[in-house]
Short mmCIF file of C-alpha atoms (C1' of nucleotides) in Angstrom, two decimals:
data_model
loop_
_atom_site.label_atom_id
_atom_site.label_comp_id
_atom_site.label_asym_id
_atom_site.label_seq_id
_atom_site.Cartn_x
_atom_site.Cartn_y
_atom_site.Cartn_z
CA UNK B 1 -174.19 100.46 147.88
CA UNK B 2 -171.78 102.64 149.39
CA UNK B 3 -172.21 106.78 149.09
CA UNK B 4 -170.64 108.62 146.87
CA UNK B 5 -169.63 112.49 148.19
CA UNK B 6 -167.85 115.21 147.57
CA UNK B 7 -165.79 117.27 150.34
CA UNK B 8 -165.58 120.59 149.78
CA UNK B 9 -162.20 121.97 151.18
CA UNK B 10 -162.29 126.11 152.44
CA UNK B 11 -160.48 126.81 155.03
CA UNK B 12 -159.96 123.22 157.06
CA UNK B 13 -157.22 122.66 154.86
CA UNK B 14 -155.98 119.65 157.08
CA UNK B 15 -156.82 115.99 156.84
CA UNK B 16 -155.86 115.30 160.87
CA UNK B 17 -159.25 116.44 162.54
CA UNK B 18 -161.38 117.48 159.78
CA UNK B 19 -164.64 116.61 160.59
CA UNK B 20 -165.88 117.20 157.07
CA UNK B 21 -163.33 114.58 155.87
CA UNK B 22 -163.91 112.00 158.37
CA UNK B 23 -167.80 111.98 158.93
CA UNK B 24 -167.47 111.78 154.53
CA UNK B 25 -164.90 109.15 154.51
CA UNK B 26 -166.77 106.87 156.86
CA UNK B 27 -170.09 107.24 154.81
CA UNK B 28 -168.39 105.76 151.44
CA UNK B 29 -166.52 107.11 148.27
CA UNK B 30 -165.00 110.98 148.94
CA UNK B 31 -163.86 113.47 146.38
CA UNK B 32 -162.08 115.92 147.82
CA UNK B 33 -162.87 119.53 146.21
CA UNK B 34 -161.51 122.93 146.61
CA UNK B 35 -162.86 125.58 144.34
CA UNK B 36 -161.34 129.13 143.60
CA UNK B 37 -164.09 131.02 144.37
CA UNK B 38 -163.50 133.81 141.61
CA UNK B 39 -165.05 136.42 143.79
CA UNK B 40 -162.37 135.97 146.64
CA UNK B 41 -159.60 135.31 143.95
CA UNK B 42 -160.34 138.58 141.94
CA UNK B 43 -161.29 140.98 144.81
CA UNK B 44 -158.17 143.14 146.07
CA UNK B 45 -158.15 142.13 149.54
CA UNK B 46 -156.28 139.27 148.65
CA UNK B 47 -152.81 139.93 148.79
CA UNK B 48 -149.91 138.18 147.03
CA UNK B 49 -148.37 137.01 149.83
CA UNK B 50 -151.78 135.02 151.01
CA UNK B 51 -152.48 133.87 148.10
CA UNK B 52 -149.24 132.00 148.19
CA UNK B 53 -149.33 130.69 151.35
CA UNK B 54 -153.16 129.67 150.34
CA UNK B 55 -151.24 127.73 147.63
CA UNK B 56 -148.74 126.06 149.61
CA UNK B 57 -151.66 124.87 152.00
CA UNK B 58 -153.40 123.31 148.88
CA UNK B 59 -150.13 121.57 147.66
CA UNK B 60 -149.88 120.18 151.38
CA UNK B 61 -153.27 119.10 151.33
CA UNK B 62 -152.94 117.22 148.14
CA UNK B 63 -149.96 115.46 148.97
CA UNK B 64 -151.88 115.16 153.11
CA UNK B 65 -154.97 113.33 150.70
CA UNK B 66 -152.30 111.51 148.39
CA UNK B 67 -150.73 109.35 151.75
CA UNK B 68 -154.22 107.94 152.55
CA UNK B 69 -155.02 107.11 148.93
CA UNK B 70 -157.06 110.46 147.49
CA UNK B 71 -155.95 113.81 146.03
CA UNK B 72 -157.56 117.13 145.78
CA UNK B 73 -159.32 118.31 142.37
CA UNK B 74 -159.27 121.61 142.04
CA UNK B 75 -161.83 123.96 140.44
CA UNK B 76 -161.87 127.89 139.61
CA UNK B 77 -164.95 130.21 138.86
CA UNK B 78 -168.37 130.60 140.53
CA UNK B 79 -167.97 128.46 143.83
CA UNK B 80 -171.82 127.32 143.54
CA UNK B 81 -171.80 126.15 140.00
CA UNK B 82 -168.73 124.69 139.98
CA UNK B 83 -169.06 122.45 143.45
CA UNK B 84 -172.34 121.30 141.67
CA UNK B 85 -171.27 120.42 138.41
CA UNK B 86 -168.51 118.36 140.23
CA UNK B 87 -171.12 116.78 141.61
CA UNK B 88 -172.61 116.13 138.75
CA UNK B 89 -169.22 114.85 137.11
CA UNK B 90 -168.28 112.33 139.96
CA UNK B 91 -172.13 110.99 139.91
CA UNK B 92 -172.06 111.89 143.64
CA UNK B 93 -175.13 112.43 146.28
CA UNK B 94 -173.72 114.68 149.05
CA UNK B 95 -171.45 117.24 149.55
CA UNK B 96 -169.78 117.77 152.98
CA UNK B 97 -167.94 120.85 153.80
CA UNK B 98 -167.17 122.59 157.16
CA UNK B 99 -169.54 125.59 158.14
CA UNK B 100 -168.14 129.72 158.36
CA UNK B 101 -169.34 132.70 159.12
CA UNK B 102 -168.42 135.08 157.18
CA UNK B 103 -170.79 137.81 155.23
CA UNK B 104 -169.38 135.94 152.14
CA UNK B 105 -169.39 132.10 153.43
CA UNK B 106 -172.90 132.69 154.61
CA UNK B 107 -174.13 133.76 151.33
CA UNK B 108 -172.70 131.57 149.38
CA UNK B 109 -173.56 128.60 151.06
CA UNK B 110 -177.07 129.35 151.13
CA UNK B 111 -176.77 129.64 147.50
CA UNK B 112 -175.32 126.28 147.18
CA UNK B 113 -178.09 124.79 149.43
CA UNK B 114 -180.68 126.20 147.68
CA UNK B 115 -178.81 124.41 144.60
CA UNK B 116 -178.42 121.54 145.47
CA UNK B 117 -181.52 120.70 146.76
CA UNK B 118 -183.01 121.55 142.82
CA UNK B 119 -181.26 118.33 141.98
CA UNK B 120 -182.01 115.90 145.14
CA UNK B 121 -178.08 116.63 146.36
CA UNK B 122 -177.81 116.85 150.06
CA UNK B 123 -175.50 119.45 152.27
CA UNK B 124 -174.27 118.55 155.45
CA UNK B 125 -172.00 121.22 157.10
CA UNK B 126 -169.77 120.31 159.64
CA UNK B 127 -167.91 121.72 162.61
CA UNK B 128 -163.97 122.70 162.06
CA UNK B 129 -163.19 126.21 161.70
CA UNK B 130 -163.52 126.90 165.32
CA UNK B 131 -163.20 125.48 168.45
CA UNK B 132 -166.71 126.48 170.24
CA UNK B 133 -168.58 127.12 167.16
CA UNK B 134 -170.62 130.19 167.31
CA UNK B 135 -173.88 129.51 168.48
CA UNK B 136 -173.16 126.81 170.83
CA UNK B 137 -172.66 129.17 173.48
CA UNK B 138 -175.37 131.86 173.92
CA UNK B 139 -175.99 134.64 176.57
CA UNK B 140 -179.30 134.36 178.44
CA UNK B 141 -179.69 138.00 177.04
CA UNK B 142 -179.17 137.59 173.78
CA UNK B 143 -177.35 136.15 170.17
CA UNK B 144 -173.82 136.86 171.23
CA UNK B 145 -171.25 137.80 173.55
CA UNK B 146 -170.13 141.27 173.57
CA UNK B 147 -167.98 140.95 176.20
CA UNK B 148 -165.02 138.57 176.24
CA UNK B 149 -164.58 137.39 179.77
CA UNK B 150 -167.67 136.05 180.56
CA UNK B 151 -167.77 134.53 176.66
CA UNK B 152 -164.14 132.75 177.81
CA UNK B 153 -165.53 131.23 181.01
CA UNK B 154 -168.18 129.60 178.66
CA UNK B 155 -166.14 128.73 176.86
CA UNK B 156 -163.89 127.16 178.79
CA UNK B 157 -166.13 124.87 180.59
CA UNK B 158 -168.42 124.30 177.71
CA UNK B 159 -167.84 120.77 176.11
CA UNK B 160 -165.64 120.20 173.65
CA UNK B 161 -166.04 117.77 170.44
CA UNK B 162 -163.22 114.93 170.27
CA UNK B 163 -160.20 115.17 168.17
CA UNK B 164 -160.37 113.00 165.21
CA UNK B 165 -157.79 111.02 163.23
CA UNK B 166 -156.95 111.58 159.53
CA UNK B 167 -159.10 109.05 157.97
CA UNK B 168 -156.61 105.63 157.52
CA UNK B 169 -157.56 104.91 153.52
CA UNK B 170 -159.52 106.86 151.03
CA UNK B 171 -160.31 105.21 148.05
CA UNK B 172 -158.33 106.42 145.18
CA UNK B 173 -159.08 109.31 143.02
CA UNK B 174 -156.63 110.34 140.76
CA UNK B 175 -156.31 114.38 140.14
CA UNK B 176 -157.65 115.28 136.99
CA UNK B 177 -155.66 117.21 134.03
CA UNK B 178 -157.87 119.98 134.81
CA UNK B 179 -156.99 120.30 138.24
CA UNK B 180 -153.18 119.90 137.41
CA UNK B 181 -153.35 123.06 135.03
CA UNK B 182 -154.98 125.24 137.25
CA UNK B 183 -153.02 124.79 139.89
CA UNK B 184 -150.01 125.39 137.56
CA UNK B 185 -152.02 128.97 136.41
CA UNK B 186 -152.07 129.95 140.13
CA UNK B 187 -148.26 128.99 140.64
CA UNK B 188 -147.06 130.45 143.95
CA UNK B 189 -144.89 133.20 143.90
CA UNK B 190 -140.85 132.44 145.31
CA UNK B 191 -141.44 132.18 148.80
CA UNK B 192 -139.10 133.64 151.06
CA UNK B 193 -140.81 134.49 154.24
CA UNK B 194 -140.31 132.74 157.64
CA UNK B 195 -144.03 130.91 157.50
CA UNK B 196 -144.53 128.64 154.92
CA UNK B 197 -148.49 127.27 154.01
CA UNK B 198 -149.16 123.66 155.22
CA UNK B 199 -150.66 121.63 157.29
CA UNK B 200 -147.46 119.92 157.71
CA UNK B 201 -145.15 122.93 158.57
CA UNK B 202 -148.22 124.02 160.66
CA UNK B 203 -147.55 121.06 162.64
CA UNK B 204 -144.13 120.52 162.81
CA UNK B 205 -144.08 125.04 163.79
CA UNK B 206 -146.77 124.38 166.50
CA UNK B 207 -144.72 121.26 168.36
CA UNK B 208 -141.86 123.53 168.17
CA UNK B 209 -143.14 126.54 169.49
CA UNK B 210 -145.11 123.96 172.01
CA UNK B 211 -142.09 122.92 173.16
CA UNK B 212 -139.93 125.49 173.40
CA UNK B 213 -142.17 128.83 173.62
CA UNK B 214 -145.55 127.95 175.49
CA UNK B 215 -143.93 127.94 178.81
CA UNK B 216 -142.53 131.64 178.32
CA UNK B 217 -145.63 132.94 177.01
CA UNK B 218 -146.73 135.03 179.34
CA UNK B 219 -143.43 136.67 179.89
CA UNK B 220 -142.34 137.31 176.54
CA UNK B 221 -145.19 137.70 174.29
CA UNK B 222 -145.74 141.62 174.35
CA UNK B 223 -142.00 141.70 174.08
CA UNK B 224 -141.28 142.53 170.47
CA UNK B 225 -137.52 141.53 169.79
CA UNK B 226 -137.70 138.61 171.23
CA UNK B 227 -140.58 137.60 168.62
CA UNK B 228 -141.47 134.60 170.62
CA UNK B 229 -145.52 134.73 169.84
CA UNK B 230 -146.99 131.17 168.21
CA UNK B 231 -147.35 133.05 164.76
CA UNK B 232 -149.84 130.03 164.25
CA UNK B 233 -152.41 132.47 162.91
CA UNK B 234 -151.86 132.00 159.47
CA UNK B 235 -151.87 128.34 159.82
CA UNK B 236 -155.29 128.20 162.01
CA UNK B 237 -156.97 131.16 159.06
CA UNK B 238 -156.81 128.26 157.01
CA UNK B 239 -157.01 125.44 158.97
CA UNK B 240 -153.82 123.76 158.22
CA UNK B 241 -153.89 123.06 161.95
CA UNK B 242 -157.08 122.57 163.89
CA UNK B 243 -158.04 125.22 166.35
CA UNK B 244 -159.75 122.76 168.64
CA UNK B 245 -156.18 120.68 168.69
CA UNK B 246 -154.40 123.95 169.26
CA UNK B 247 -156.52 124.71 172.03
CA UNK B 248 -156.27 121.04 173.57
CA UNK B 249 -152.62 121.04 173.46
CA UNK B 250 -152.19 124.48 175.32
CA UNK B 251 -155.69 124.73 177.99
CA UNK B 252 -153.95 122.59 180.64
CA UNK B 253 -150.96 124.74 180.86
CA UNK B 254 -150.67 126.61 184.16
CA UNK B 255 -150.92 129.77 182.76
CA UNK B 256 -153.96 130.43 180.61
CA UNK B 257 -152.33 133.19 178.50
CA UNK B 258 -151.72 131.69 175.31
CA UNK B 259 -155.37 129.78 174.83
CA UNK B 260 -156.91 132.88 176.05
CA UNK B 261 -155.71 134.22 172.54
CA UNK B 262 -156.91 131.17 170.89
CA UNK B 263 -160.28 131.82 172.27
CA UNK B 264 -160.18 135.53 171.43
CA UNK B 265 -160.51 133.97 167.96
CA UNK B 266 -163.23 132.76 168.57
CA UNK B 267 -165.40 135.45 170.12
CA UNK B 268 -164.64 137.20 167.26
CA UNK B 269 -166.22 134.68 165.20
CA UNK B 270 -169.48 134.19 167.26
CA UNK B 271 -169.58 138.23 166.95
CA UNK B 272 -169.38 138.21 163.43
CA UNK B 273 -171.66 134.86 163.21
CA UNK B 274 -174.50 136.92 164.80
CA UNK B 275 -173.47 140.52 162.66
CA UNK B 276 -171.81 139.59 159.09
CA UNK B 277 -171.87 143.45 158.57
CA UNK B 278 -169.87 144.04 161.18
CA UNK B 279 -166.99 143.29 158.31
CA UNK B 280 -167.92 146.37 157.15
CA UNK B 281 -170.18 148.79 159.28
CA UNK B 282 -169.60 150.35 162.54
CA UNK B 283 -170.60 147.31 164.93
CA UNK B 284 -171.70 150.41 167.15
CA UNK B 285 -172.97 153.16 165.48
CA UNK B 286 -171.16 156.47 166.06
CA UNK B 287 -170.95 159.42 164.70
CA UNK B 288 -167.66 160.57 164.16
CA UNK B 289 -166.27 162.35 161.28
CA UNK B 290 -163.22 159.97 160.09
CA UNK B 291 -160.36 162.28 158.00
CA UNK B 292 -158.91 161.54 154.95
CA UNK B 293 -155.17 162.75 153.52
CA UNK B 294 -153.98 159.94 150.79
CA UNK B 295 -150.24 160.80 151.96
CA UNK B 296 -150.36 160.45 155.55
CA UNK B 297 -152.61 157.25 154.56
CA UNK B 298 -149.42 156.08 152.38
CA UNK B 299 -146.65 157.09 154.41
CA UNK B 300 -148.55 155.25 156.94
CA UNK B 301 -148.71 152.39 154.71
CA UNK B 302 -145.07 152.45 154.00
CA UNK B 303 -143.89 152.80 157.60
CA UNK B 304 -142.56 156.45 156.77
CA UNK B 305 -145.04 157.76 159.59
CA UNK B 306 -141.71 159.30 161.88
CA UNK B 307 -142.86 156.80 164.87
CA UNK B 308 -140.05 154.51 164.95
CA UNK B 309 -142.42 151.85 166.47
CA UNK B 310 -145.22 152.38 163.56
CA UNK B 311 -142.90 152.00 161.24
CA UNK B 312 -140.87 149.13 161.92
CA UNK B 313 -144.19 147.44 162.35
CA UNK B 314 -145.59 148.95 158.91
CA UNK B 315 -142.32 147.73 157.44
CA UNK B 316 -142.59 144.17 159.02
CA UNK B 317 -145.79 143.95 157.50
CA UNK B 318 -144.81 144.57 154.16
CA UNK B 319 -142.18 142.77 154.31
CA UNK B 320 -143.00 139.02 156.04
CA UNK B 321 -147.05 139.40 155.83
CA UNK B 322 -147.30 139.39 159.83
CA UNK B 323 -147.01 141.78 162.35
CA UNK B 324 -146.49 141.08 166.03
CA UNK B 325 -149.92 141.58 167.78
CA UNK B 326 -148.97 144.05 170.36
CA UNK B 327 -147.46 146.45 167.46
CA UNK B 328 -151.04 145.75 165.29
CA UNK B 329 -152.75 147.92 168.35
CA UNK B 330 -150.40 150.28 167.91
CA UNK B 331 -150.57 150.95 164.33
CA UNK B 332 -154.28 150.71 164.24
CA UNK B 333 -154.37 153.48 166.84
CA UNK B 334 -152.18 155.84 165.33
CA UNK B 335 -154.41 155.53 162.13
CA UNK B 336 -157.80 155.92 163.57
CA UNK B 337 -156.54 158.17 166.69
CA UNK B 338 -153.56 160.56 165.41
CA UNK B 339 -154.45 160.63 161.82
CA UNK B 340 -158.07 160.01 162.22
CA UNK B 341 -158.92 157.61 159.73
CA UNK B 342 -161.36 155.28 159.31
CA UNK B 343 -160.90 151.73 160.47
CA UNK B 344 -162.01 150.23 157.02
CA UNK B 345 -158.82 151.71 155.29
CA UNK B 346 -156.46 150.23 157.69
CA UNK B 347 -158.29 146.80 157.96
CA UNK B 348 -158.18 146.81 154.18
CA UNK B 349 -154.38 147.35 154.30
CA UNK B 350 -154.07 144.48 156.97
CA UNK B 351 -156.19 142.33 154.61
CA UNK B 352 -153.83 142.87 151.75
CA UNK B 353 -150.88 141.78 153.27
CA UNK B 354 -151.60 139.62 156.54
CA UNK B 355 -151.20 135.93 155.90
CA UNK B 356 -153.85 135.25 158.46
CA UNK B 357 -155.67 137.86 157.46
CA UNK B 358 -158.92 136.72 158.98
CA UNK B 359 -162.25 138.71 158.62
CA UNK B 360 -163.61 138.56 161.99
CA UNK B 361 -160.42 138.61 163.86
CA UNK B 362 -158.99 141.63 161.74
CA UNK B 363 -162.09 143.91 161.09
CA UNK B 364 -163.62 143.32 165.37
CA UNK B 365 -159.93 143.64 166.09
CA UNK B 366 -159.84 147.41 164.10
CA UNK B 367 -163.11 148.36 165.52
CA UNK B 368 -161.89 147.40 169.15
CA UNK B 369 -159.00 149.61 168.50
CA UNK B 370 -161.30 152.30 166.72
CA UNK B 371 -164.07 152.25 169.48
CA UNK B 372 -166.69 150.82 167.20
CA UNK B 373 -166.34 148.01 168.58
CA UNK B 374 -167.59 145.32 170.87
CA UNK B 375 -165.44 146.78 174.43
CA UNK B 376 -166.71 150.19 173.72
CA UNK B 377 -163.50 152.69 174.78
CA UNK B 378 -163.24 156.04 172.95
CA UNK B 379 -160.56 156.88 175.39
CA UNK B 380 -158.66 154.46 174.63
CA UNK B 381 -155.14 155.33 173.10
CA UNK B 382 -151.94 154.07 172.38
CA UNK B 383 -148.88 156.63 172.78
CA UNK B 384 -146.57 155.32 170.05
CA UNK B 385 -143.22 156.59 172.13
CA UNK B 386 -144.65 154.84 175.58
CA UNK B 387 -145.10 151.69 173.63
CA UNK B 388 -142.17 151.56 172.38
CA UNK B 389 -140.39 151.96 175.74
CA UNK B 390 -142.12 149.57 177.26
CA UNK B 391 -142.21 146.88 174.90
CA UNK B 392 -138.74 147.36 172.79
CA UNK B 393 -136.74 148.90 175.38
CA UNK B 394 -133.32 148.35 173.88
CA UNK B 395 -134.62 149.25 170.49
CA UNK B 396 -133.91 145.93 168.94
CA UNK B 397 -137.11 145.35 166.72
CA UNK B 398 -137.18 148.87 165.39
CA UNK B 399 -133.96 148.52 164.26
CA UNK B 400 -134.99 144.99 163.02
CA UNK B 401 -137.01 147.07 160.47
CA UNK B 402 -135.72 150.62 160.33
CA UNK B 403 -132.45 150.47 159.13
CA UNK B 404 -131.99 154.16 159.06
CA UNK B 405 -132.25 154.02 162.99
CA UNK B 406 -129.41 151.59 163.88
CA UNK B 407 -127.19 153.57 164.96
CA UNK B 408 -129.01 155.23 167.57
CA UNK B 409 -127.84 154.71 171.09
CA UNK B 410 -129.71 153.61 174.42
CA UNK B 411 -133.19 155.38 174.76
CA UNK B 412 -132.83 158.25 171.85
CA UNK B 413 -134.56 156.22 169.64
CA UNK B 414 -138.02 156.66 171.24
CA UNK B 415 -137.75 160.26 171.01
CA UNK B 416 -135.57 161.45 167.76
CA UNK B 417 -135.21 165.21 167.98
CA UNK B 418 -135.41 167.17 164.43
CA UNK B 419 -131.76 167.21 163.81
CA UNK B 420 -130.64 163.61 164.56
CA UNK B 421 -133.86 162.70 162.17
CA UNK B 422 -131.89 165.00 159.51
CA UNK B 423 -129.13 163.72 160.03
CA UNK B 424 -129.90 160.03 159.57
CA UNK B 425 -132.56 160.37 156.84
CA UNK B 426 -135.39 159.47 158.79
CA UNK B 427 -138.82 161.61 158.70
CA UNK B 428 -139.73 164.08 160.94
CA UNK B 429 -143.12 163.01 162.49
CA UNK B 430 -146.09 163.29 160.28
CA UNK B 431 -148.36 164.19 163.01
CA UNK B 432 -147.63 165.74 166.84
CA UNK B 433 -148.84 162.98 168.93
CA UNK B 434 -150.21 165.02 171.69
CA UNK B 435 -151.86 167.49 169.45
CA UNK B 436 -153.37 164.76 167.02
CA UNK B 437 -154.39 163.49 170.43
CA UNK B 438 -155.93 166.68 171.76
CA UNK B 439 -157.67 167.18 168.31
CA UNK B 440 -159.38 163.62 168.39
CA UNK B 441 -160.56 164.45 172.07
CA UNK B 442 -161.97 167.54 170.82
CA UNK B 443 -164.11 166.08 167.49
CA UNK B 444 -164.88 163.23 169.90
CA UNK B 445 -166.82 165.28 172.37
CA UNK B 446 -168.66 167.52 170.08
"C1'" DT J 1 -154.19 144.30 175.36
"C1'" DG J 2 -154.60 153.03 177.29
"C1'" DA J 3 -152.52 157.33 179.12
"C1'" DT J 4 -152.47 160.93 182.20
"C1'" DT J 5 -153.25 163.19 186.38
"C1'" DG J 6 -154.01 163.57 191.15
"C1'" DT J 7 -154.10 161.52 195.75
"C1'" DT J 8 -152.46 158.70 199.37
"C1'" DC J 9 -148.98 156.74 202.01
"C1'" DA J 10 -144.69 154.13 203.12
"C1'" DG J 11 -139.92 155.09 203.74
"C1'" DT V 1 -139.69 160.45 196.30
"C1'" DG V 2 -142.10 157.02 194.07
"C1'" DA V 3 -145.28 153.01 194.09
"C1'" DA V 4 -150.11 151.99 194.06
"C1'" DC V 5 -154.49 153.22 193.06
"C1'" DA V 6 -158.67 155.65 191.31
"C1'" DA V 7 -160.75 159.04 188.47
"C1'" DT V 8 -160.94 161.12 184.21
"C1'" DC V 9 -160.47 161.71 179.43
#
DNA sequence: TGATTGTTCAG
DNA sequence: TGAACAATC
C-alpha cells in the first residue's frame, strides 16, 4: 500500500529542490497544500505589493505541480485546523513541510504537531529554507553565532546537502472548486514592478544575472545607478529559488562577494532560530530613550526627509517594493541616528512594503544598524551626504527617484543650499545632520 | 557594509 | 599636500 501525504507549501514555493516535495513524492501519493494562514494574511505587516508577488509564486507553483501531474489546493483560515482537516479530507497519514524559524513558524508548528499526533498523523519537517540550517553549525561557546566571520568560515566548509530534482511524475490531483475560488478572492493586484513572483522568473532572473552580473559583483554592487545587485531576495523569501542552489551556483566564483551575502542570510536565520524575540526586542538590551515625532516619522516614510539619498531610496521603496541594500543602511541610520527612532517603526515600514521582506534578515538587519544588534557599534553612523558621494557620484539614482532634483548639476546635489531647495520645490532638511548627530552622541553617553 | 580627527611619512 | 593608518566617538 503506498502512503498517502500531504505537503504543506510555506515558503519553498519551488518544486526543483524541495526536499519536502521529493522525500513526499518518493514515499507514495502527495497533496500539495498551501494554507493562508489568516494571522499572516490579516496582520498589517503584509503589504500589498507582497502579497502579490506571494500570489504570483502560488500561481507558478501550481502550474510548476501541474507539469509533473499534481496541482496545489489551497486553503485559508487557521493554518493548524485547516492543514488537518485536509488531512482528514484526502484520507492521508503524513504531512511533510519544510522547517522555519520564525517566532510565528515556530509556534505554529508546534501547534500542528501537537495536533496531529491526537489523531495518529505524523510530521516530518524537512530542510529547504536555508542553506546551512540553523543548528547545524554551533559555536563551542554556545547556541549561535554572534559574529559573522567566523559563522561564514563554518559555513563554508561545513557540508552541504545535494541538490535535488523536481520529482519526474506526481500522481494526479485535480484542484478543487474550493481552491479555485479562493485563489480568485485573493486576486493579485496589476503588477507593474520590475520583479515578478515565481519560481520560474526566479530562475530564468538568476541565470541572467548569473551570467551577466556575478562577475562584476564586487565592483558594482554598492554602486547605486548602476542597480546591478541579484535582487534575488524576494525570490529566495519565498523560496521560488533554492538558497542552497543559489549558493552552489555562485561559491566557486573567484571572488566570494556575492555568496558572502547569501550566507549573511543565513546567520541571520540561525540568530533568530536561537532568539525568536529578537523580531521584536532589543537582541541586546540597552537603554536608550528612542524619540517619537509622527511627521518626521512620515516625511521619512514618504522620502520628503531633505536628504536627497534618503529619499530617493524612501521613494524607490514605495514605489518597486525593493530598495538597493547599501541605501537600506542608510535610511535605517538616519531613522534610528538623526531622528532617533526606534528600530521597530522602521522595520515595520520595511515589512510593509519589501517584497522580500524577511523577518530575520530585516529586523537583525535594523538592529545591526540601530546597535541592538548582534556586531554591537553605537558609533556607528552613516552621513547621508558622504554616502551619497561615494556611492551615486554623478547623481544618477537620486534623480532616478527625485524628480524635483534633475536638474541639478555635477556635485550640488549632495549639498542643496536653502535657496536652490526653494527654488526647485524640494524640502529643506528635516533634521541638521551634524547636530542630530551630536544630540544622539550626547543621550548615548548619559 | 561608519565618520572624523590626528599623526606619520613619502614626494 | 595627501595617502595611509590608528584612535576615538
Amino acid at each position: 500500500m503506498t502512503e498517502r501525504s500531504i505537503v504543506v507549501f510555506t515558503r519553498d514555493l519551488r518544486v526543483i529542490d524541495n526536499p519536502a516535495l521529493c522525500l513526499a513524492a518518493e514515499q507514495g501519493e502527495v497533496f500539495p497544500l498551501f494554507v493562508f494562514d489568516q494571522k499572516i494574511v490579516t496582520a498589517s505587516d503584509l503589504g500589498n505589493k507582497r502579497l502579490t508577488f506571494l500570489l504570483e509564486s502560488l500561481e507558478d507553483l501550481h502550474s510548476g505541480l501541474q507539469k509533473i501531474g499534481s496541482s496545489l489546493f489551497l486553503r485559508v483560515g487557521n493554518w493548524t485546523e485547516e492543514i488537518i482537516n485536509f488531512c482528514k479530507e484526502k484520507e492521508a497519514q503524513t504531512i511533510h513541510l519544510a522547517i522555519d524559524h520564525s517566532n510565528h513558524s515556530q509556534k505554529r508548528l508546534e501547534d500542528l504537531r501537537k495536533k496531529a499526533q491526537q489523531i495518529g498523523i505524523q510530521v516530518k519537517g524537512h530542510q529547504g529554507i536555508a542553506v546551512v540550517e540553523p543548528g547545524m553549525i554551533t559555536p563551542a561557546s554556545g547556541e549561535e553565532y554572534k559574529m559573522f566571520s567566523p559563522y561564514y568560515q563554518k559555513w563554508k566548509e561545513a557540508t552541504w546537502r545535494d541538490l535535488l530534482p523536481a520529482p519526474k511524475n506526481l500522481s494526479s490531483s485535480e484542484r478543487d472548486q474550493r481552491s479555485s475560488e479562493i485563489f480568485h478572492n485573493f486576486r493579485p493586484e496589476e503588477n507593474h514592478i520590475r520583479m515578478k513572483g515565481g519560481e520560474r522568473t526566479g530562475r530564468a532572473n538568476m541565470k541572467s544575472w548569473m551570467g551577466e552580473d556575478l562577475k562584476n559583483y564586487a565592483f558594482l554592487r554598492n554602486d547605486l545607478a548602476s542597480d546591478r545587485t541579484s535582487r534575488l531576495s524576494p525570490y529566495l523569501h519565498f523560496g521560488c529559488l533554492s538558497p542552497l542552489e543559489v549558493a552552489v551556483l555562485s561559491r566557486d566564483h573567484t571572488d566570494d562577494s556575492f555568496v558572502r551575502q547569501v550566507c549573511w542570510r543565513d546567520f541571520y536565520l540561525q540568530v533568530l532560530s536561537s532568539h525568536p524575540e529578537a523580531s521584536v526586542a532589543d537582541y541586546r538590551t540597552r537603554d536608550f530613550k528612542w524619540r517619537s515625532d509622527v511627521n518626521q516619522y512620515e516625511a521619512w516614510k514618504e522620502g520628503k526627509t531633505g536628504y536627497p539619498i534618503v529619499d530617493a531610496a524612501m521613494r524607490q521603496l514605495l514605489h518597486e517594493g525593493f530598495m538597493h541594500n547599501r541605501t537600506r543602511m542608510v535610511v535605517a541610520s538616519f531613522l534610528t541616528k538623526d531622528l532617533h527612532m526606534d528600530w521597530r517603526l522602521g522595520a515595520k515600514h520595511f515589512m510593509e512594503h519589501l517584497l522580500d521582506g524577511d523577518v530575520a534578515s530585516n529586523q537583525l538587519n535594523w538592529q545591526w544598524v540601530a546597535g541592538t544588534g548582534t556586531d554591537y557599534n553605537p558609533h556607528r553612523v552613516f552621513n547621508p551626504t558622504r554616502q551619497s558621494e561615494r556611492f551615486d557620484k554623478t547623481g544618477e539614482y537620486i534623480k532616478r527617484w527625485v524628480p524635483e532634483l534633475r536638474q541639478c548639476f555635477g556635485k550640488e546635489i549632495h549639498d542643496l543650499g536653502p535657496l536652490l531647495r526653494e527654488e526647485l520645490g524640494y524640502p529643506q532638511p528635516i533634521v541638521d545632520h551634524g547636530e542630530a548627530i551630536k544630540k544622539y552622541k550626547q543621550d548615548y553617553a548619559s
